[in-house]
Coordinates of C-alpha atoms in Angstrom, one line a residue:
M259 CA 142.2 78.7 107.7
A260 CA 144.7 76.2 109.1
S261 CA 146.0 76.5 112.3
A262 CA 150.1 75.9 113.0
H263 CA 149.1 72.7 114.4
G264 CA 147.9 71.4 111.2
G265 CA 143.9 71.8 112.2
M266 CA 141.4 74.1 111.2
Q267 CA 140.7 77.2 113.0
L268 CA 137.1 78.5 112.9
H269 CA 136.1 81.7 113.3
V270 CA 132.7 82.3 115.2
R271 CA 130.9 85.5 114.6
R272 CA 128.4 86.2 117.5
T273 CA 124.9 87.6 116.9
V274 CA 123.3 89.8 119.8
L275 CA 119.5 89.9 119.4
V276 CA 118.1 92.9 121.6
I277 CA 114.5 92.2 122.7
P278 CA 112.3 95.2 123.0
R279 CA 109.4 95.5 125.7
R280 CA 106.6 95.0 123.6
K281 CA 106.6 96.3 120.2
I282 CA 109.3 97.9 117.6
G283 CA 109.9 99.2 114.7
F284 CA 109.8 97.5 111.1
A285 CA 109.8 98.4 107.4
E286 CA 106.8 97.3 105.9
R287 CA 106.6 93.4 105.1
T288 CA 103.6 91.1 104.1
E289 CA 102.4 88.1 105.7
G290 CA 101.2 85.7 102.9
E291 CA 99.1 88.7 100.7
R292 CA 98.2 90.9 103.9
P293 CA 100.0 94.1 104.0
M294 CA 101.3 95.1 107.5
A295 CA 101.5 98.6 108.9
H296 CA 104.8 100.2 109.4
R297 CA 106.3 99.8 112.7
V298 CA 104.4 96.7 113.1
C299 CA 105.8 94.2 116.0
P300 CA 106.6 90.9 113.3
W301 CA 104.6 88.0 114.4
W302 CA 108.2 85.8 115.6
L303 CA 108.0 88.4 118.7
G304 CA 105.0 87.6 120.0
Y305 CA 106.4 84.2 121.6
L306 CA 109.1 86.4 123.4
L307 CA 107.1 89.0 124.2
A308 CA 104.2 86.7 125.8
S309 CA 107.2 85.0 127.9
P310 CA 106.6 84.4 132.2
I311 CA 110.1 86.4 132.4
R312 CA 108.4 89.7 131.3
R313 CA 106.1 89.5 134.7
W314 CA 109.3 90.2 136.1
V315 CA 109.0 93.7 134.9
E316 CA 105.5 94.1 134.4
N317 CA 102.9 91.8 136.4
P318 CA 99.4 92.0 134.2
E319 CA 97.5 91.4 137.4
E320 CA 98.8 94.5 139.5
I321 CA 98.1 96.7 136.2
L322 CA 94.6 95.4 135.6
T323 CA 92.9 94.6 138.8
P324 CA 92.0 97.7 139.5
H325 CA 90.1 98.5 136.2
I326 CA 88.8 95.1 135.6
R327 CA 86.1 92.9 137.2
E328 CA 84.0 89.9 136.3
G329 CA 81.3 90.2 134.1
M330 CA 83.3 93.1 131.9
T331 CA 83.7 93.2 128.2
V332 CA 87.0 94.1 127.3
L333 CA 88.9 95.4 123.9
E334 CA 92.5 95.0 123.5
P335 CA 93.6 96.2 120.2
G336 CA 97.0 94.6 119.6
P337 CA 97.2 91.6 121.8
G338 CA 100.4 89.9 120.6
M339 CA 99.9 86.4 121.8
G340 CA 98.2 87.0 125.3
F341 CA 100.7 88.6 127.6
F342 CA 97.6 90.6 128.8
T343 CA 94.5 89.0 127.1
L344 CA 95.2 85.4 129.4
P345 CA 95.0 87.4 132.2
V346 CA 92.3 89.7 131.6
A347 CA 90.4 86.7 130.3
R348 CA 90.5 85.2 134.0
M349 CA 89.7 88.3 135.6
V350 CA 86.3 88.8 133.7
G351 CA 85.4 85.2 134.2
T352 CA 82.3 83.2 132.4
S353 CA 80.4 86.1 132.1
G354 CA 82.6 88.5 130.2
R355 CA 84.7 88.5 127.4
V356 CA 87.7 90.0 125.9
V357 CA 87.8 90.7 122.4
A358 CA 91.2 90.6 121.0
L359 CA 92.1 92.5 117.3
D360 CA 95.4 92.0 115.2
I361 CA 96.4 92.7 111.8
Q362 CA 98.8 89.3 111.7
P363 CA 97.2 85.9 111.3
R364 CA 100.0 84.3 113.2
M365 CA 99.6 86.6 116.7
L366 CA 96.0 85.7 116.6
E367 CA 96.8 81.7 116.2
G368 CA 99.7 82.0 119.0
L369 CA 96.7 83.5 120.9
R370 CA 94.3 81.2 120.6
L371 CA 96.8 78.2 121.0
R372 CA 97.5 79.8 124.7
A373 CA 94.3 80.2 125.7
V374 CA 93.2 76.7 124.9
K375 CA 96.2 75.9 126.7
A376 CA 94.6 78.1 129.8
G377 CA 91.3 77.0 129.6
V378 CA 90.3 80.8 129.1
V379 CA 89.5 80.2 125.1
S380 CA 85.8 80.5 125.6
R381 CA 85.9 84.0 126.6
I382 CA 88.0 85.4 124.0
E383 CA 87.1 86.2 120.5
T384 CA 90.0 86.9 118.3
R385 CA 89.5 89.4 115.5
L386 CA 91.9 90.0 112.7
V387 CA 91.8 93.3 111.0
Q388 CA 92.7 95.8 108.2
P389 CA 95.8 97.9 109.4
D390 CA 93.3 101.3 108.6
S391 CA 90.5 100.3 110.8
L392 CA 89.6 98.2 113.8
G393 CA 85.9 97.2 112.5
V394 CA 84.5 97.8 115.9
E395 CA 81.2 99.1 114.5
D396 CA 79.1 96.2 116.1
L397 CA 80.8 97.1 119.7
R398 CA 79.1 100.4 119.8
G399 CA 78.1 101.4 123.6
K400 CA 79.2 97.9 124.5
V401 CA 82.9 97.4 125.8
D402 CA 83.7 98.6 129.6
V403 CA 87.7 98.9 129.2
V404 CA 89.9 99.3 126.1
L405 CA 93.6 98.0 126.9
A406 CA 95.7 100.6 124.7
F407 CA 99.0 99.2 126.0
A408 CA 102.0 99.9 124.0
V409 CA 100.1 100.2 120.5
V410 CA 98.9 103.8 119.6
H411 CA 102.6 104.4 118.6
E412 CA 101.9 101.8 115.9
M413 CA 99.2 103.2 114.7
P414 CA 98.7 105.2 111.3
C415 CA 96.9 108.1 112.8
A416 CA 96.3 108.5 116.6
E417 CA 93.7 110.4 116.7
M418 CA 91.5 107.8 114.3
F419 CA 91.7 105.1 116.4
F420 CA 91.1 106.8 120.0
R421 CA 87.6 107.6 117.9
E422 CA 87.2 104.4 117.1
V423 CA 87.9 102.8 120.7
A424 CA 85.6 105.9 122.1
G425 CA 82.8 104.9 120.4
T426 CA 82.9 101.2 121.7
L427 CA 82.8 102.6 125.2
K428 CA 80.0 102.6 127.4
P429 CA 79.3 106.0 129.5
D430 CA 81.2 105.0 132.4
G431 CA 84.0 103.2 130.1
R432 CA 87.5 103.7 130.7
V433 CA 90.6 103.5 127.9
L434 CA 94.1 101.9 129.8
F435 CA 96.3 104.1 127.5
A436 CA 100.0 103.2 127.9
E437 CA 103.1 103.6 126.1
P438 CA 106.9 102.2 126.8
E439 CA 109.2 104.8 127.8
G440 CA 111.9 103.2 125.1
H441 CA 109.5 103.8 122.4
V442 CA 108.0 106.6 123.3
N443 CA 109.4 109.5 124.7
P444 CA 106.9 112.3 126.8
K445 CA 106.6 115.0 124.0
K446 CA 105.2 112.0 121.8
F447 CA 103.2 110.3 125.0
A448 CA 101.6 114.4 125.0
E449 CA 101.2 114.3 121.4
E450 CA 99.3 111.2 121.6
T451 CA 97.4 112.4 124.6
S452 CA 96.4 115.4 122.7
A453 CA 95.0 112.9 120.1
A454 CA 92.7 111.0 122.7
S455 CA 91.4 114.7 123.8
L456 CA 90.4 115.5 119.7
A457 CA 88.5 112.0 119.8
G458 CA 86.5 113.2 122.6
L459 CA 88.4 111.3 125.4
E460 CA 90.0 113.0 128.8
E461 CA 92.1 112.1 131.3
A462 CA 91.1 110.8 134.5
T463 CA 94.0 110.1 136.5
R464 CA 97.4 109.4 136.1
L465 CA 98.5 105.6 136.5
A466 CA 102.1 104.2 137.5
V467 CA 103.6 101.6 135.1
K468 CA 106.9 100.6 135.3
R469 CA 108.8 101.9 132.6
S470 CA 105.7 103.3 130.6
H471 CA 104.0 106.6 130.4
A472 CA 100.3 105.5 131.6
V473 CA 97.1 107.4 132.0
L474 CA 93.4 106.1 132.1
L475 CA 90.6 108.0 130.1
R476 CA 87.6 108.2 129.9
K477 CA 84.9 109.8 127.8
K478 CA 84.4 113.6 128.2
A479 CA 81.1 115.0 129.5
A480 CA 78.3 115.8 127.1

């Protein structure tokens, strides 16, 4: 509209984007021709979630160093663009590997580009999977650690997810299971932990992870 001085007065509308810690809920949408599961973090947020600024709250080395050693095989469903994946790849060294699973091609593409830049791409295997299955039958009994960080609440069935990852574990394998407090309340986390129990896993110890519910799971004794 015109101002009192004969110029033009512009009304600017400001939009504020609130960035979640890890994953957020979105209605079903598509990427190319591939359907995406409900409540899945959109690929474009992957860049923000992999930002070094996030390390001020969650330091991957502090969280993972007690559980990951050189030569291990680590399975990571829902890696995003590698906030945890790249540090894990450094920890397992040239004799280990990280298998990163995602349903979004652009997430995996971003992860691979960052892995190349970090010099660890040869240690990371990326797999594009279906929303209803991890497709890890070939890893049965071969995985030392499963990193399930802020991903279970996105799964259509927590028990099915835990059954699949439990099947990949070596006899002494572990699942580092954590959910963000901002998305998962204590009751929901307890329900997910119960689903893990139904899948043959039990709590080994509670973990102290900032702003998260976290537990280390192991296979139940036969």
